[in-house]
CSV table of C-alpha atoms and ligand atoms in Angstrom, one decimal:
chain,number,residue,atom,x,y,z
A,442,MET,CA,-0.2,-0.5,0.0
A,443,LEU,CA,0.8,3.7,-0.8
A,444,THR,CA,0.8,6.1,2.0
A,445,VAL,CA,1.4,9.9,1.6
A,446,PHE,CA,1.8,12.1,4.6
A,447,GLY,CA,1.4,16.4,4.2
A,448,SER,CA,-0.6,19.6,3.2
A,449,THR,CA,-4.3,19.6,1.7
A,450,ALA,CA,-5.0,23.7,1.6
A,451,LEU,CA,-6.7,25.7,0.1
A,452,ASP,CA,-5.0,27.5,-2.2
A,453,THR,CA,-4.7,31.0,-3.3
A,454,ILE,CA,-2.9,31.4,-7.0
A,455,ARG,CA,-2.3,34.3,-9.2
A,456,THR,CA,-1.2,34.1,-12.8
A,457,PRO,CA,-0.7,36.7,-14.7
A,458,LYS,CA,-4.6,35.5,-16.9
A,459,LYS,CA,-6.0,34.1,-13.9
A,460,VAL,CA,-6.5,34.7,-10.0
A,461,LEU,CA,-8.0,31.8,-7.9
A,462,LYS,CA,-9.0,31.9,-4.5
A,463,ASP,CA,-9.1,29.2,-2.2
A,464,VAL,CA,-9.1,26.6,-4.4
A,465,LEU,CA,-8.1,22.9,-3.5
A,466,GLY,CA,-4.4,22.3,-3.4
A,467,GLY,CA,-1.7,20.8,-1.0
A,468,ALA,CA,1.6,19.6,-1.3
A,469,ALA,CA,-0.5,16.0,-0.2
A,470,THR,CA,-3.6,16.6,-2.2
A,471,PHE,CA,-1.2,16.9,-6.1
A,472,ALA,CA,0.6,13.6,-4.9
A,473,ALA,CA,-1.8,11.4,-3.9
A,474,ILE,CA,-3.8,12.0,-6.6
A,475,SER,CA,-1.0,11.6,-9.4
A,476,ALA,CA,-0.9,8.9,-7.9
A,477,SER,CA,-3.9,7.3,-8.0
A,478,PHE,CA,-3.6,6.7,-11.1
A,479,PHE,CA,-1.0,3.8,-10.4
A,480,VAL,CA,-2.7,2.4,-7.3
A,481,LYS,CA,-5.4,3.5,-4.3
A,482,PRO,CA,-3.1,5.9,-1.8
A,483,GLY,CA,-4.5,6.8,1.4
A,484,LEU,CA,-4.0,10.4,2.3
A,485,ILE,CA,-3.0,11.2,6.1
A,486,ALA,CA,-3.6,15.2,6.9
A,487,VAL,CA,-5.9,17.5,8.4
A,488,VAL,CA,-8.0,20.3,6.8
A,489,GLY,CA,-10.6,22.4,9.6
A,490,ASN,CA,-14.7,22.7,9.4
A,491,ASP,CA,-14.2,26.0,6.7
A,492,PHE,CA,-13.0,22.7,4.1
A,493,PRO,CA,-15.2,22.6,1.4
A,494,LYS,CA,-17.7,19.5,0.8
A,495,LYS,CA,-17.0,19.5,-2.3
A,496,TYR,CA,-13.4,19.4,-2.3
A,497,HIS,CA,-13.5,16.7,0.3
A,498,ASN,CA,-16.0,14.7,-2.5
A,499,ILE,CA,-13.0,15.5,-4.9
A,500,LEU,CA,-10.6,12.8,-2.4
A,501,LYS,CA,-12.7,10.7,-2.0
A,502,LYS,CA,-13.0,9.8,-5.0
A,503,HIS,CA,-9.3,9.3,-5.9
A,504,LEU,CA,-8.4,7.9,-2.4
A,505,ASP,CA,-8.8,6.2,1.1
A,506,LEU,CA,-9.2,9.1,3.4
A,507,LYS,CA,-9.2,6.9,6.4
A,508,GLY,CA,-6.3,9.2,7.3
A,509,LEU,CA,-8.2,12.6,6.9
A,510,SER,CA,-8.6,14.4,9.8
A,511,VAL,CA,-11.1,17.7,10.6
A,512,LEU,CA,-10.3,19.9,13.5
A,513,ASP,CA,-12.3,23.1,14.2
A,514,GLY,CA,-10.1,25.7,13.0
A,515,LYS,CA,-9.1,27.2,9.4
A,516,THR,CA,-7.8,24.7,6.9
A,517,PHE,CA,-4.0,25.2,5.8
A,518,ARG,CA,-3.7,27.9,3.2
A,519,TYR,CA,-1.1,29.1,0.8
A,520,ASP,CA,-1.5,31.9,-1.3
A,521,GLY,CA,1.3,32.5,-4.7
A,522,SER,CA,2.0,34.5,-7.5
A,523,TYR,CA,3.5,33.9,-10.5
A,524,ASP,CA,5.4,36.4,-13.2
A,525,LYS,CA,4.6,36.8,-16.0
A,526,THR,CA,7.2,33.8,-17.8
A,527,LEU,CA,5.0,31.2,-15.0
A,528,SER,CA,8.6,30.3,-14.1
A,529,VAL,CA,8.9,32.4,-11.0
A,530,ARG,CA,6.4,32.3,-7.6
A,531,LYS,CA,6.4,34.3,-5.2
A,532,THR,CA,5.3,32.7,-1.8
A,533,LEU,CA,2.9,35.9,-0.4
A,534,LYS,CA,1.1,34.4,2.6
A,535,THR,CA,1.6,30.8,4.3
A,536,GLU,CA,-1.1,29.9,7.1
A,537,LEU,CA,-0.3,27.0,8.9
A,538,ASN,CA,-3.9,26.7,10.5
A,539,VAL,CA,-4.8,23.1,11.5
A,540,LEU,CA,-1.4,22.5,10.3
A,541,ALA,CA,0.9,24.0,12.9
A,542,ASP,CA,0.5,21.3,15.8
A,543,PHE,CA,-1.2,18.8,14.2
A,544,LYS,CA,-0.6,15.6,15.9
A,545,PRO,CA,-1.3,12.7,13.0
A,546,ASN,CA,-2.0,9.3,13.9
A,547,VAL,CA,-1.8,6.3,11.3
A,548,PRO,CA,-4.7,4.2,10.8
A,549,ASP,CA,-3.9,1.1,11.1
A,550,GLU,CA,-4.4,-0.3,8.2
A,551,TYR,CA,-2.0,1.7,6.7
A,552,LYS,CA,0.5,0.4,8.9
A,553,LYS,CA,1.9,-1.9,6.9
A,554,SER,CA,2.2,0.2,3.5
A,555,ASP,CA,5.4,0.0,1.8
A,556,PHE,CA,6.0,2.7,0.5
A,557,VAL,CA,5.1,6.2,1.6
A,558,TYR,CA,5.8,9.6,0.1
A,559,LEU,CA,6.0,12.2,3.2
A,560,ALA,CA,4.5,16.1,0.8
A,561,ASN,CA,6.0,19.2,1.7
A,562,ASN,CA,4.9,19.4,4.9
A,563,ASP,CA,6.6,21.0,8.5
A,564,PRO,CA,9.1,18.2,8.4
A,565,GLU,CA,8.9,17.0,12.2
A,566,GLN,CA,5.8,15.7,11.4
A,567,ASN,CA,7.1,14.1,8.7
A,568,ALA,CA,10.6,12.4,10.2
A,569,LYS,CA,8.1,11.3,13.1
A,570,ILE,CA,5.4,10.1,11.4
A,571,ILE,CA,8.0,7.8,9.2
A,572,LYS,CA,9.0,6.1,12.2
A,573,GLU,CA,4.9,4.8,12.9
A,574,PHE,CA,4.7,2.4,9.5
A,575,ASP,CA,6.0,-1.3,10.7
A,576,ASP,CA,7.7,-2.0,7.8
A,577,VAL,CA,8.9,0.6,4.6
A,578,LYS,CA,9.7,-0.6,1.6
A,579,PHE,CA,10.8,2.7,-0.1
A,580,SER,CA,10.3,6.1,1.5
A,581,MET,CA,10.4,9.4,-0.5
A,582,CYS,CA,9.8,13.2,0.7
A,583,ASP,CA,10.2,17.3,-0.1
A,584,THR,CA,10.4,20.3,0.8
A,585,ILE,CA,10.1,23.8,0.5
A,586,GLU,CA,11.6,27.3,1.1
A,587,PHE,CA,9.1,27.5,3.5
A,588,TRP,CA,10.6,24.6,5.8
A,589,ILE,CA,14.2,25.9,5.5
A,590,ALA,CA,14.2,29.2,6.2
A,591,THR,CA,12.0,27.8,9.5
A,592,LYS,CA,12.9,24.4,10.2
A,593,ARG,CA,16.3,23.8,8.1
A,594,ASN,CA,17.6,21.2,11.3
A,595,ALA,CA,15.0,19.4,10.8
A,596,VAL,CA,14.6,18.9,6.8
A,597,ILE,CA,18.0,18.0,7.3
A,598,LYS,CA,17.4,15.3,10.1
A,599,MET,CA,13.6,14.3,8.1
A,600,ILE,CA,16.4,13.3,4.5
A,601,LYS,CA,18.4,11.0,7.1
A,602,SER,CA,15.1,9.0,7.5
A,603,VAL,CA,14.3,8.4,4.2
A,604,ASP,CA,15.2,6.2,1.0
A,605,ALA,CA,14.9,9.3,-1.8
A,606,VAL,CA,14.2,13.3,-2.1
A,607,VAL,CA,12.3,14.7,-4.6
A,608,ILE,CA,12.4,18.9,-4.7
A,609,ASN,CA,13.4,21.7,-7.5
A,610,ASP,CA,16.9,23.1,-8.5
A,611,GLU,CA,16.0,26.6,-5.7
A,612,GLU,CA,15.9,24.8,-3.1
A,613,ALA,CA,18.2,21.9,-3.0
A,614,LYS,CA,20.7,25.3,-3.4
A,615,LEU,CA,18.8,27.1,-0.3
A,616,LEU,CA,19.0,23.8,1.6
A,617,THR,CA,22.6,22.8,1.2
A,618,LYS,CA,23.9,25.9,0.8
A,619,GLU,CA,26.2,25.3,-3.0
A,620,GLU,CA,25.7,26.3,-6.1
A,621,ASN,CA,26.3,22.8,-8.7
A,622,LEU,CA,23.5,20.5,-8.1
A,623,ILE,CA,25.8,17.4,-8.4
A,624,LYS,CA,27.0,19.4,-5.2
A,625,CYS,CA,23.4,20.1,-3.7
A,626,ALA,CA,22.6,16.0,-4.2
A,627,LYS,CA,26.0,14.8,-3.0
A,628,LYS,CA,25.8,16.6,0.2
A,629,MET,CA,22.0,14.9,0.6
A,630,MET,CA,23.3,12.0,-0.7
A,631,ASP,CA,25.4,12.6,2.8
A,632,TRP,CA,22.8,13.4,5.3
A,633,GLY,CA,21.4,9.9,4.4
A,634,ALA,CA,19.3,9.5,1.5
A,635,THR,CA,19.5,7.1,-1.4
A,636,TYR,CA,18.1,8.5,-4.0
A,637,ILE,CA,18.3,12.2,-5.3
A,638,VAL,CA,15.6,13.6,-7.8
A,639,ILE,CA,16.1,17.8,-8.5
A,640,LYS,CA,13.9,18.9,-10.1
A,641,LYS,CA,14.4,21.7,-12.6
A,642,GLY,CA,10.4,23.0,-14.1
A,643,GLU,CA,9.9,22.8,-17.7
A,644,HIS,CA,13.3,21.6,-17.8
A,645,GLY,CA,12.8,18.0,-16.3
A,646,SER,CA,14.9,16.9,-14.5
A,647,LEU,CA,18.3,15.0,-12.9
A,648,LEU,CA,18.6,12.0,-10.2
A,649,PHE,CA,21.4,11.2,-8.6
A,650,HIS,CA,22.2,7.9,-7.1
A,651,GLU,CA,25.5,7.2,-5.6
A,652,ASP,CA,28.5,8.2,-8.7
A,653,ILE,CA,25.1,7.6,-12.1
A,654,ILE,CA,23.6,10.9,-12.9
A,655,PHE,CA,20.3,10.4,-14.7
A,656,PRO,CA,19.3,13.5,-16.4
A,657,SER,CA,15.2,13.5,-17.5
A,658,VAL,CA,14.0,15.8,-20.2
A,659,GLY,CA,10.4,17.5,-18.6
A,660,PHE,CA,7.7,16.9,-21.8
A,661,SER,CA,7.5,20.2,-23.7
A,662,LEU,CA,4.5,21.5,-24.0
A,663,GLU,CA,3.5,25.2,-25.5
A,664,SER,CA,0.9,26.3,-23.5
A,665,ILE,CA,0.7,26.5,-19.6
A,666,LEU,CA,-1.9,28.2,-17.3
A,667,ASP,CA,-0.3,27.2,-13.8
A,668,PRO,CA,2.7,25.5,-12.6
A,669,THR,CA,0.8,24.7,-9.2
A,670,GLY,CA,1.6,21.1,-8.0
A,671,ALA,CA,4.2,20.2,-10.7
A,672,GLY,CA,6.3,19.0,-8.8
A,673,ASP,CA,4.1,17.0,-6.1
A,674,SER,CA,2.5,15.4,-9.6
A,675,PHE,CA,5.3,14.5,-10.2
A,676,ALA,CA,6.6,13.4,-6.5
A,677,GLY,CA,2.5,11.3,-7.0
A,678,ALA,CA,3.5,9.7,-9.8
A,679,MET,CA,6.8,8.1,-9.0
A,680,ILE,CA,6.3,7.2,-5.8
A,681,GLY,CA,2.4,5.6,-7.2
A,682,TYR,CA,4.2,3.8,-10.3
A,683,LEU,CA,6.6,2.4,-8.2
A,684,ALA,CA,4.0,1.0,-5.6
A,685,SER,CA,2.2,0.0,-8.3
A,686,LYS,CA,4.8,-2.9,-9.7
A,687,LYS,CA,6.4,-3.5,-6.5
A,688,LYS,CA,10.0,-3.1,-7.1
A,689,THR,CA,12.4,-0.3,-6.4
A,690,ASN,CA,15.8,-0.9,-8.3
A,691,PHE,CA,17.2,1.2,-9.8
A,692,SER,CA,15.8,0.5,-13.4
A,693,GLU,CA,12.1,0.9,-12.3
A,694,ILE,CA,13.4,3.5,-10.5
A,695,LYS,CA,14.2,5.7,-13.6
A,696,ASN,CA,11.1,4.2,-15.7
A,697,SER,CA,8.9,6.3,-12.5
A,698,VAL,CA,11.3,9.4,-13.1
A,699,THR,CA,9.8,9.3,-17.0
A,700,TYR,CA,6.7,9.3,-15.7
A,701,GLY,CA,7.0,12.3,-12.8
A,702,ASN,CA,8.0,14.3,-15.9
A,703,VAL,CA,4.5,12.7,-17.9
A,704,MET,CA,2.3,13.7,-14.9
A,705,GLY,CA,3.9,17.1,-14.5
A,706,SER,CA,3.2,17.7,-17.9
A,707,PHE,CA,-0.4,17.6,-17.3
A,708,ALA,CA,-0.8,19.2,-13.9
A,709,VAL,CA,0.2,22.4,-15.2
A,710,GLU,CA,-2.3,22.7,-18.3
A,711,LYS,CA,-4.6,23.1,-15.4
A,712,TYR,CA,-5.7,25.7,-13.5
A,713,GLY,CA,-5.3,24.1,-9.4
A,714,ILE,CA,-5.8,20.6,-9.5
A,715,ASP,CA,-8.4,20.5,-12.4
A,716,ALA,CA,-5.8,19.1,-14.9
A,717,LEU,CA,-5.6,15.9,-12.4
A,718,THR,CA,-9.0,15.3,-11.8
A,719,THR,CA,-10.7,15.1,-15.4
A,720,LEU,CA,-7.2,13.3,-16.5
A,721,LYS,CA,-7.9,9.0,-17.7
A,722,ARG,CA,-5.7,6.8,-17.8
A,723,SER,CA,-5.3,6.4,-21.5
A,724,ASP,CA,-3.8,9.5,-21.7
A,725,ILE,CA,-0.9,9.0,-19.0
A,726,ILE,CA,-0.6,6.1,-21.1
A,727,LYS,CA,-0.8,8.3,-24.7
A,728,ARG,CA,1.3,11.0,-23.2
A,729,HIS,CA,4.1,7.9,-21.5
A,730,LYS,CA,5.0,6.6,-25.7
A,731,GLN,CA,4.8,10.7,-26.3
A,732,TYR,CA,7.7,11.0,-23.8
A,733,GLU,CA,9.5,8.0,-25.3
A,734,LYS,CA,9.3,8.2,-28.3
A,735,MET,CA,10.7,12.2,-27.4
A,736,VAL,CA,13.8,11.2,-25.3
A,737,ARG,CA,14.2,8.5,-28.0
A,738,PHE,CA,17.5,8.5,-30.3
B,1297,AMP,P1,4.5,22.5,-5.6
B,1297,AMP,O1,4.0,24.2,-6.7
B,1297,AMP,O2,4.6,21.4,-6.5
B,1297,AMP,O3,5.7,23.1,-4.8
B,1297,AMP,O4,3.0,23.1,-4.6
B,1297,AMP,C1,2.7,23.4,-4.4
B,1297,AMP,C2,1.6,23.6,-3.5
B,1297,AMP,O5,2.3,22.5,-2.1
B,1297,AMP,C3,0.5,24.4,-3.2
B,1297,AMP,O6,-0.9,23.4,-3.3
B,1297,AMP,C4,0.7,24.7,-1.7
B,1297,AMP,O7,-1.4,24.3,-1.0
B,1297,AMP,C5,1.6,23.5,-1.0
B,1297,AMP,N1,2.6,24.0,0.2
B,1297,AMP,C6,3.2,25.8,-0.7
B,1297,AMP,N2,3.3,26.0,0.6
B,1297,AMP,C7,3.6,24.5,1.6
B,1297,AMP,C8,4.7,24.8,3.0
B,1297,AMP,N3,4.9,25.8,4.0
B,1297,AMP,N4,4.2,23.6,3.6
B,1297,AMP,C9,2.8,22.8,3.0
B,1297,AMP,N5,2.6,22.3,1.6
B,1297,AMP,C10,3.0,23.9,1.2
């Protein structure tokens, strides 16, 4: 089984063409829904009692929600604004709300999960929850500038507790205090992770393992509407694919990265979570074939 833990949010997203207010978002939301095209994930997350029923229904359609807590108070809120190229995002506000003192509980049925994804979230909560699973075969985590700025040591501790880190290039530099991506990856491997994936937005990603580097391109698109959640969709696809294969050898990890690029490309084609919730498995198979053709020479 795959369990995804992390933020479930109401996002305000400001793009040059459109502003979305309090829409369904969150790193765990994007990652888990992306993974749901490969396996049925369990979601561990918290929302407040202001979380709209229509969003609850979307989560229910794709995920097992035994691990979703609804607490008195406001849902985690994120507010971010993109520049006109859609490649630079500025965080305007991060309101933790019910996420701030959340004491996550792993439902008994989830304890046997062999795959666990710690999506963007408080690194202390992430490092704590991973210990509550009985026998994890493969775990991954991500982080974001907010946590690197406020809890850097906890982020490093979280990295020690997982097999793989999936992180944006800018965040990798910020976290490791290195400028070169190979040096960034080596530092994170020294901290204890076995695999590092550094995402480079539309330019794809670099996968590192020991002294091997596997670069992969992004799926080229002519039009992008909203990049929010692309990285989470990438990571969700990776771990969802691996969980569906029940394998974690390097060759399958490389395959999982190609699905990451494909799912990330879908995520940016519509606003918010819309691209993922309207996607069909056949679309993924078709685009993955195009991707294969694109990169073969
Ligand atoms: P991405 O575009 O892949 O970086 O992910 C964006 C998602 O991450 C948004 O839907 C936000 O709700 C969520 N997010 C933003 N900041 C944080 C944070 N500090 N902790 C957890 N999740 C966050």
